Amino acid sequence: MKKSLATSVFVLFVFVGFSQDSLKTHSYKPNAKSFTAEVNFNPFSSSPISINYLRFRTFVNERQAFRFGVSIGLRNQKAIENVTQSSFEINLRPGYEWHFKGTDRLSPYVGIDADFAIKSSSFSDDRTTQTRGSIKSISGAWDPNGTERGFTRFGANFLIGADYYIVKRLYLGLEIGYGFQVINSADISITPFVGTAPTTKGGSTFQLGSNFNSSLRLGFAF
């Protein structure tokens, strides 16, 4: 069902692009004040179009564009009645791009972006039967071992990429980056039904290196 829907959406984009491509134009690429929206595209997977991460761009002119990426995730499960495990995560990535001349269809670029993310996790047990040593609630994770642990993250990346316009306004792209991330793990606070429990303090991680989006970027310019 999902694969059929994704394929239908892709065919629709191509049809719209070819319809506009029939008009006489000097370039396939967006111009000043154009707006683009894109999703991850994996043509050989069972779910070729992924909308868990969206990216938008607004072109200042033909060579420069503001960009903004956003990912929002929510998970709430009850493996046992009255026992709830939940998590919420949001990632925001603002940035800027400088495009080179390329060709009528190919638009190579360099850019920068910032990375801000936060994840919260919790566990709660509302069962009326309560035993000594059992846990009433947890903040910062789903269990004392740190499953689905919350965090905050910030970083920045230098980017190199290219968009290829299949038809006017419809493009596929690739992008690689190099940058850093600082990840601070959330404290795990446990509230037992009886007594108290110590809080497990979260640590921090610094990462520096390359990153690569293995998916193609499928986008449409408005």
PDB file of C-alpha atoms in Angstrom:
ATOM      1  CA  MET A   1       0.000   0.000   0.000  1.00  0.00           C
ATOM      2  CA  LYS A   2       2.745   2.456   1.037  1.00  0.00           C
ATOM      3  CA  LYS A   3       4.891   1.471  -1.934  1.00  0.00           C
ATOM      4  CA  SER A   4       1.981   1.957  -4.339  1.00  0.00           C
ATOM      5  CA  LEU A   5       1.169   5.361  -2.832  1.00  0.00           C
ATOM      6  CA  ALA A   6       4.794   6.498  -2.993  1.00  0.00           C
ATOM      7  CA  THR A   7       5.084   5.390  -6.612  1.00  0.00           C
ATOM      8  CA  SER A   8       1.878   7.234  -7.491  1.00  0.00           C
ATOM      9  CA  VAL A   9       3.191  10.430  -5.887  1.00  0.00           C
ATOM     10  CA  PHE A  10       6.456  10.146  -7.804  1.00  0.00           C
ATOM     11  CA  VAL A  11       4.627   9.586 -11.112  1.00  0.00           C
ATOM     12  CA  LEU A  12       2.463  12.626 -10.369  1.00  0.00           C
ATOM     13  CA  PHE A  13       5.544  14.781  -9.767  1.00  0.00           C
ATOM     14  CA  VAL A  14       7.086  13.611 -13.038  1.00  0.00           C
ATOM     15  CA  PHE A  15       3.849  14.269 -14.948  1.00  0.00           C
ATOM     16  CA  VAL A  16       3.586  17.786 -13.523  1.00  0.00           C
ATOM     17  CA  GLY A  17       7.250  18.399 -14.274  1.00  0.00           C
ATOM     18  CA  PHE A  18       6.955  17.240 -17.882  1.00  0.00           C
ATOM     19  CA  SER A  19       3.868  19.405 -18.351  1.00  0.00           C
ATOM     20  CA  GLN A  20       5.794  22.469 -17.235  1.00  0.00           C
ATOM     21  CA  ASP A  21       8.865  21.373 -19.167  1.00  0.00           C
ATOM     22  CA  SER A  22       6.856  21.635 -22.395  1.00  0.00           C
ATOM     23  CA  LEU A  23       6.868  25.418 -21.946  1.00  0.00           C
ATOM     24  CA  LYS A  24       9.770  27.258 -23.535  1.00  0.00           C
ATOM     25  CA  THR A  25      12.334  28.106 -20.853  1.00  0.00           C
ATOM     26  CA  HIS A  26      16.036  28.893 -20.613  1.00  0.00           C
ATOM     27  CA  SER A  27      16.737  26.846 -17.470  1.00  0.00           C
ATOM     28  CA  TYR A  28      15.365  23.936 -15.471  1.00  0.00           C
ATOM     29  CA  LYS A  29      16.659  25.330 -12.172  1.00  0.00           C
ATOM     30  CA  PRO A  30      14.797  27.556  -9.689  1.00  0.00           C
ATOM     31  CA  ASN A  31      15.203  31.312  -9.693  1.00  0.00           C
ATOM     32  CA  ALA A  32      14.821  34.080  -7.123  1.00  0.00           C
ATOM     33  CA  LYS A  33      11.973  33.554  -4.629  1.00  0.00           C
ATOM     34  CA  SER A  34      11.517  29.905  -5.662  1.00  0.00           C
ATOM     35  CA  PHE A  35      10.589  27.518  -2.861  1.00  0.00           C
ATOM     36  CA  THR A  36      11.618  23.850  -2.781  1.00  0.00           C
ATOM     37  CA  ALA A  37      10.441  20.935  -0.651  1.00  0.00           C
ATOM     38  CA  GLU A  38      12.028  17.493  -0.591  1.00  0.00           C
ATOM     39  CA  VAL A  39      11.932  14.042   0.985  1.00  0.00           C
ATOM     40  CA  ASN A  40      14.298  11.089   1.175  1.00  0.00           C
ATOM     41  CA  PHE A  41      13.986   8.768  -1.827  1.00  0.00           C
ATOM     42  CA  ASN A  42      15.101   5.102  -1.859  1.00  0.00           C
ATOM     43  CA  PRO A  43      13.740   3.691  -5.147  1.00  0.00           C
ATOM     44  CA  PHE A  44      14.673   0.053  -4.412  1.00  0.00           C
ATOM     45  CA  SER A  45      13.297  -0.195  -0.861  1.00  0.00           C
ATOM     46  CA  SER A  46       9.845  -1.336   0.253  1.00  0.00           C
ATOM     47  CA  SER A  47       9.056   2.279   1.258  1.00  0.00           C
ATOM     48  CA  PRO A  48      10.772   4.369  -1.429  1.00  0.00           C
ATOM     49  CA  ILE A  49       9.626   7.753  -0.129  1.00  0.00           C
ATOM     50  CA  SER A  50      10.391   8.682   3.473  1.00  0.00           C
ATOM     51  CA  ILE A  51       8.782  11.720   5.052  1.00  0.00           C
ATOM     52  CA  ASN A  52      10.349  11.344   8.495  1.00  0.00           C
ATOM     53  CA  TYR A  53      12.747  14.142   7.516  1.00  0.00           C
ATOM     54  CA  LEU A  54      11.658  17.145   5.451  1.00  0.00           C
ATOM     55  CA  ARG A  55      13.821  19.877   4.007  1.00  0.00           C
ATOM     56  CA  PHE A  56      12.758  23.206   2.545  1.00  0.00           C
ATOM     57  CA  ARG A  57      14.641  25.939   0.713  1.00  0.00           C
ATOM     58  CA  THR A  58      13.890  29.527  -0.234  1.00  0.00           C
ATOM     59  CA  PHE A  59      16.077  30.974  -2.983  1.00  0.00           C
ATOM     60  CA  VAL A  60      17.291  34.525  -2.431  1.00  0.00           C
ATOM     61  CA  ASN A  61      18.479  34.503  -6.047  1.00  0.00           C
ATOM     62  CA  GLU A  62      19.560  31.860  -8.568  1.00  0.00           C
ATOM     63  CA  ARG A  63      22.806  31.194  -6.675  1.00  0.00           C
ATOM     64  CA  GLN A  64      21.892  31.455  -2.964  1.00  0.00           C
ATOM     65  CA  ALA A  65      19.253  29.859  -0.769  1.00  0.00           C
ATOM     66  CA  PHE A  66      18.170  29.582   2.841  1.00  0.00           C
ATOM     67  CA  ARG A  67      17.492  25.993   3.898  1.00  0.00           C
ATOM     68  CA  PHE A  68      15.595  24.462   6.803  1.00  0.00           C
ATOM     69  CA  GLY A  69      15.252  20.811   7.755  1.00  0.00           C
ATOM     70  CA  VAL A  70      12.889  19.377  10.328  1.00  0.00           C
ATOM     71  CA  SER A  71      12.245  15.925  11.767  1.00  0.00           C
ATOM     72  CA  ILE A  72       9.634  15.177  14.443  1.00  0.00           C
ATOM     73  CA  GLY A  73       9.089  11.779  16.026  1.00  0.00           C
ATOM     74  CA  LEU A  74       6.599  10.611  18.651  1.00  0.00           C
ATOM     75  CA  ARG A  75       6.336   7.128  20.132  1.00  0.00           C
ATOM     76  CA  ASN A  76       3.876   5.957  22.761  1.00  0.00           C
ATOM     77  CA  GLN A  77       3.411   2.289  23.626  1.00  0.00           C
ATOM     78  CA  LYS A  78       1.692   0.121  26.229  1.00  0.00           C
ATOM     79  CA  ALA A  79       3.172  -3.372  26.184  1.00  0.00           C
ATOM     80  CA  ILE A  80       1.306  -3.998  29.448  1.00  0.00           C
ATOM     81  CA  GLU A  81      -1.985  -2.394  30.411  1.00  0.00           C
ATOM     82  CA  ASN A  82      -1.493   0.787  32.451  1.00  0.00           C
ATOM     83  CA  VAL A  83       2.272   0.757  31.785  1.00  0.00           C
ATOM     84  CA  THR A  84       3.257   3.499  29.343  1.00  0.00           C
ATOM     85  CA  GLN A  85       6.568   4.133  27.592  1.00  0.00           C
ATOM     86  CA  SER A  86       6.766   7.312  25.548  1.00  0.00           C
ATOM     87  CA  SER A  87       9.349   9.407  23.738  1.00  0.00           C
ATOM     88  CA  PHE A  88       9.346  12.591  21.691  1.00  0.00           C
ATOM     89  CA  GLU A  89      12.149  13.822  19.446  1.00  0.00           C
ATOM     90  CA  ILE A  90      12.568  16.937  17.311  1.00  0.00           C
ATOM     91  CA  ASN A  91      15.479  17.925  15.084  1.00  0.00           C
ATOM     92  CA  LEU A  92      15.856  21.368  13.477  1.00  0.00           C
ATOM     93  CA  ARG A  93      18.538  22.139  10.878  1.00  0.00           C
ATOM     94  CA  PRO A  94      18.707  25.725   9.551  1.00  0.00           C
ATOM     95  CA  GLY A  95      21.368  26.602   6.991  1.00  0.00           C
ATOM     96  CA  TYR A  96      22.476  28.411   3.857  1.00  0.00           C
ATOM     97  CA  GLU A  97      23.622  27.317   0.370  1.00  0.00           C
ATOM     98  CA  TRP A  98      25.796  28.846  -2.364  1.00  0.00           C
ATOM     99  CA  HIS A  99      25.124  27.353  -5.817  1.00  0.00           C
ATOM    100  CA  PHE A 100      27.537  27.291  -8.750  1.00  0.00           C
ATOM    101  CA  LYS A 101      26.748  27.734 -12.412  1.00  0.00           C
ATOM    102  CA  GLY A 102      26.830  24.045 -13.361  1.00  0.00           C
ATOM    103  CA  THR A 103      24.659  23.319 -16.397  1.00  0.00           C
ATOM    104  CA  ASP A 104      21.013  23.925 -17.293  1.00  0.00           C
ATOM    105  CA  ARG A 105      20.074  20.817 -15.288  1.00  0.00           C
ATOM    106  CA  LEU A 106      22.902  20.346 -12.770  1.00  0.00           C
ATOM    107  CA  SER A 107      23.183  22.660  -9.772  1.00  0.00           C
ATOM    108  CA  PRO A 108      26.250  21.944  -7.580  1.00  0.00           C
ATOM    109  CA  TYR A 109      26.539  23.806  -4.300  1.00  0.00           C
ATOM    110  CA  VAL A 110      28.322  24.204  -0.988  1.00  0.00           C
ATOM    111  CA  GLY A 111      26.605  25.142   2.233  1.00  0.00           C
ATOM    112  CA  ILE A 112      26.519  25.195   6.006  1.00  0.00           C
ATOM    113  CA  ASP A 113      23.886  24.092   8.486  1.00  0.00           C
ATOM    114  CA  ALA A 114      23.361  23.969  12.224  1.00  0.00           C
ATOM    115  CA  ASP A 115      21.974  20.922  14.024  1.00  0.00           C
ATOM    116  CA  PHE A 116      19.692  21.218  17.065  1.00  0.00           C
ATOM    117  CA  ALA A 117      17.919  18.172  18.491  1.00  0.00           C
ATOM    118  CA  ILE A 118      16.199  17.173  21.693  1.00  0.00           C
ATOM    119  CA  LYS A 119      14.663  13.902  22.810  1.00  0.00           C
ATOM    120  CA  SER A 120      12.607  13.239  25.944  1.00  0.00           C
ATOM    121  CA  SER A 121      11.654   9.790  27.240  1.00  0.00           C
ATOM    122  CA  SER A 122       9.554   8.559  30.140  1.00  0.00           C
ATOM    123  CA  PHE A 123       8.051   5.475  31.774  1.00  0.00           C
ATOM    124  CA  SER A 124       4.997   5.290  34.027  1.00  0.00           C
ATOM    125  CA  ASP A 125       3.228   2.444  35.826  1.00  0.00           C
ATOM    126  CA  ASP A 126      -0.373   3.165  36.876  1.00  0.00           C
ATOM    127  CA  ARG A 127      -1.265  -0.346  38.027  1.00  0.00           C
ATOM    128  CA  THR A 128      -3.004  -0.511  41.391  1.00  0.00           C
ATOM    129  CA  THR A 129      -0.964  -3.521  42.528  1.00  0.00           C
ATOM    130  CA  GLN A 130       2.333  -2.137  43.736  1.00  0.00           C
ATOM    131  CA  THR A 131       5.251  -4.089  45.184  1.00  0.00           C
ATOM    132  CA  ARG A 132       8.344  -3.029  47.057  1.00  0.00           C
ATOM    133  CA  GLY A 133      11.201  -2.355  44.644  1.00  0.00           C
ATOM    134  CA  SER A 134       8.927  -1.798  41.677  1.00  0.00           C
ATOM    135  CA  ILE A 135       9.159   1.450  39.723  1.00  0.00           C
ATOM    136  CA  LYS A 136       6.341   3.968  39.546  1.00  0.00           C
ATOM    137  CA  SER A 137       7.893   6.308  36.984  1.00  0.00           C
ATOM    138  CA  ILE A 138      11.110   7.165  35.152  1.00  0.00           C
ATOM    139  CA  SER A 139      12.106  10.372  33.412  1.00  0.00           C
ATOM    140  CA  GLY A 140      14.956  10.441  30.903  1.00  0.00           C
ATOM    141  CA  ALA A 141      14.602   6.860  29.630  1.00  0.00           C
ATOM    142  CA  TRP A 142      12.293   3.843  29.396  1.00  0.00           C
ATOM    143  CA  ASP A 143      14.128   1.783  32.000  1.00  0.00           C
ATOM    144  CA  PRO A 144      17.061   2.082  34.456  1.00  0.00           C
ATOM    145  CA  ASN A 145      19.428   0.712  31.782  1.00  0.00           C
ATOM    146  CA  GLY A 146      18.897   3.757  29.550  1.00  0.00           C
ATOM    147  CA  THR A 147      16.729   2.285  26.777  1.00  0.00           C
ATOM    148  CA  GLU A 148      15.478   5.112  24.512  1.00  0.00           C
ATOM    149  CA  ARG A 149      17.488   7.576  26.581  1.00  0.00           C
ATOM    150  CA  GLY A 150      16.743  11.256  26.113  1.00  0.00           C
ATOM    151  CA  PHE A 151      19.374  13.745  24.953  1.00  0.00           C
ATOM    152  CA  THR A 152      20.091  17.200  23.656  1.00  0.00           C
ATOM    153  CA  ARG A 153      22.369  17.706  20.654  1.00  0.00           C
ATOM    154  CA  PHE A 154      23.887  20.616  18.824  1.00  0.00           C
ATOM    155  CA  GLY A 155      26.409  20.841  16.024  1.00  0.00           C
ATOM    156  CA  ALA A 156      27.312  22.338  12.660  1.00  0.00           C
ATOM    157  CA  ASN A 157      28.284  20.980   9.227  1.00  0.00           C
ATOM    158  CA  PHE A 158      30.026  22.083   6.048  1.00  0.00           C
ATOM    159  CA  LEU A 159      28.130  20.639   3.077  1.00  0.00           C
ATOM    160  CA  ILE A 160      28.825  19.723  -0.541  1.00  0.00           C
ATOM    161  CA  GLY A 161      26.007  18.585  -2.794  1.00  0.00           C
ATOM    162  CA  ALA A 162      24.341  18.731  -6.181  1.00  0.00           C
ATOM    163  CA  ASP A 163      20.806  18.752  -7.544  1.00  0.00           C
ATOM    164  CA  TYR A 164      19.966  17.329 -10.955  1.00  0.00           C
ATOM    165  CA  TYR A 165      16.718  18.559 -12.499  1.00  0.00           C
ATOM    166  CA  ILE A 166      15.087  15.659 -14.314  1.00  0.00           C
ATOM    167  CA  VAL A 167      12.495  18.026 -15.740  1.00  0.00           C
ATOM    168  CA  LYS A 168      11.754  21.620 -14.865  1.00  0.00           C
ATOM    169  CA  ARG A 169      11.207  21.959 -11.094  1.00  0.00           C
ATOM    170  CA  LEU A 170      11.637  18.232 -10.304  1.00  0.00           C
ATOM    171  CA  TYR A 171      15.083  17.153  -9.099  1.00  0.00           C
ATOM    172  CA  LEU A 172      17.137  14.425  -7.471  1.00  0.00           C
ATOM    173  CA  GLY A 173      20.077  15.294  -5.264  1.00  0.00           C
ATOM    174  CA  LEU A 174      22.985  13.971  -3.226  1.00  0.00           C
ATOM    175  CA  GLU A 175      24.785  15.589  -0.309  1.00  0.00           C
ATOM    176  CA  ILE A 176      27.754  14.903   1.962  1.00  0.00           C
ATOM    177  CA  GLY A 177      28.988  16.872   4.932  1.00  0.00           C
ATOM    178  CA  TYR A 178      31.725  17.273   7.503  1.00  0.00           C
ATOM    179  CA  GLY A 179      31.154  18.703  10.950  1.00  0.00           C
ATOM    180  CA  PHE A 180      30.803  18.191  14.666  1.00  0.00           C
ATOM    181  CA  GLN A 181      28.170  17.234  17.212  1.00  0.00           C
ATOM    182  CA  VAL A 182      27.961  17.571  20.990  1.00  0.00           C
ATOM    183  CA  ILE A 183      25.465  15.161  22.573  1.00  0.00           C
ATOM    184  CA  ASN A 184      24.413  15.491  26.204  1.00  0.00           C
ATOM    185  CA  SER A 185      22.567  12.463  27.589  1.00  0.00           C
ATOM    186  CA  ALA A 186      19.593  13.084  29.863  1.00  0.00           C
ATOM    187  CA  ASP A 187      19.660  12.279  33.574  1.00  0.00           C
ATOM    188  CA  ILE A 188      17.664   9.175  34.481  1.00  0.00           C
ATOM    189  CA  SER A 189      15.444   9.877  37.495  1.00  0.00           C
ATOM    190  CA  ILE A 190      13.599   6.922  39.030  1.00  0.00           C
ATOM    191  CA  THR A 191      10.607   7.156  41.350  1.00  0.00           C
ATOM    192  CA  PRO A 192       9.870   3.813  43.073  1.00  0.00           C
ATOM    193  CA  PHE A 193       6.530   3.018  44.704  1.00  0.00           C
ATOM    194  CA  VAL A 194       8.318   2.737  48.054  1.00  0.00           C
ATOM    195  CA  GLY A 195      11.426   4.640  49.094  1.00  0.00           C
ATOM    196  CA  THR A 196      13.813   6.572  46.858  1.00  0.00           C
ATOM    197  CA  ALA A 197      16.334   5.802  44.122  1.00  0.00           C
ATOM    198  CA  PRO A 198      19.492   7.618  43.035  1.00  0.00           C
ATOM    199  CA  THR A 199      19.546   9.665  39.826  1.00  0.00           C
ATOM    200  CA  THR A 200      21.882   8.496  37.062  1.00  0.00           C
ATOM    201  CA  LYS A 201      23.592  11.565  35.671  1.00  0.00           C
ATOM    202  CA  GLY A 202      23.972  11.821  31.920  1.00  0.00           C
ATOM    203  CA  GLY A 203      27.349  12.229  30.240  1.00  0.00           C
ATOM    204  CA  SER A 204      28.375  13.991  27.049  1.00  0.00           C
ATOM    205  CA  THR A 205      29.869  12.952  23.717  1.00  0.00           C
ATOM    206  CA  PHE A 206      31.806  14.997  21.159  1.00  0.00           C
ATOM    207  CA  GLN A 207      31.915  13.749  17.566  1.00  0.00           C
ATOM    208  CA  LEU A 208      33.860  15.151  14.606  1.00  0.00           C
ATOM    209  CA  GLY A 209      33.786  13.644  11.140  1.00  0.00           C
ATOM    210  CA  SER A 210      32.033  13.167   7.852  1.00  0.00           C
ATOM    211  CA  ASN A 211      28.365  12.346   7.390  1.00  0.00           C
ATOM    212  CA  PHE A 212      26.496  11.110   4.364  1.00  0.00           C
ATOM    213  CA  ASN A 213      22.818  10.836   3.498  1.00  0.00           C
ATOM    214  CA  SER A 214      22.583   7.437   1.789  1.00  0.00           C
ATOM    215  CA  SER A 215      19.144   8.319   0.396  1.00  0.00           C
ATOM    216  CA  LEU A 216      18.550  10.293  -2.754  1.00  0.00           C
ATOM    217  CA  ARG A 217      16.820  13.616  -2.175  1.00  0.00           C
ATOM    218  CA  LEU A 218      13.638  13.936  -4.207  1.00  0.00           C
ATOM    219  CA  GLY A 219      12.447  17.521  -4.463  1.00  0.00           C
ATOM    220  CA  PHE A 220      10.026  19.816  -6.230  1.00  0.00           C
ATOM    221  CA  ALA A 221      10.429  23.565  -6.800  1.00  0.00           C
ATOM    222  CA  PHE A 222       7.369  25.795  -6.566  1.00  0.00           C
TER     223      PHE A 222
END
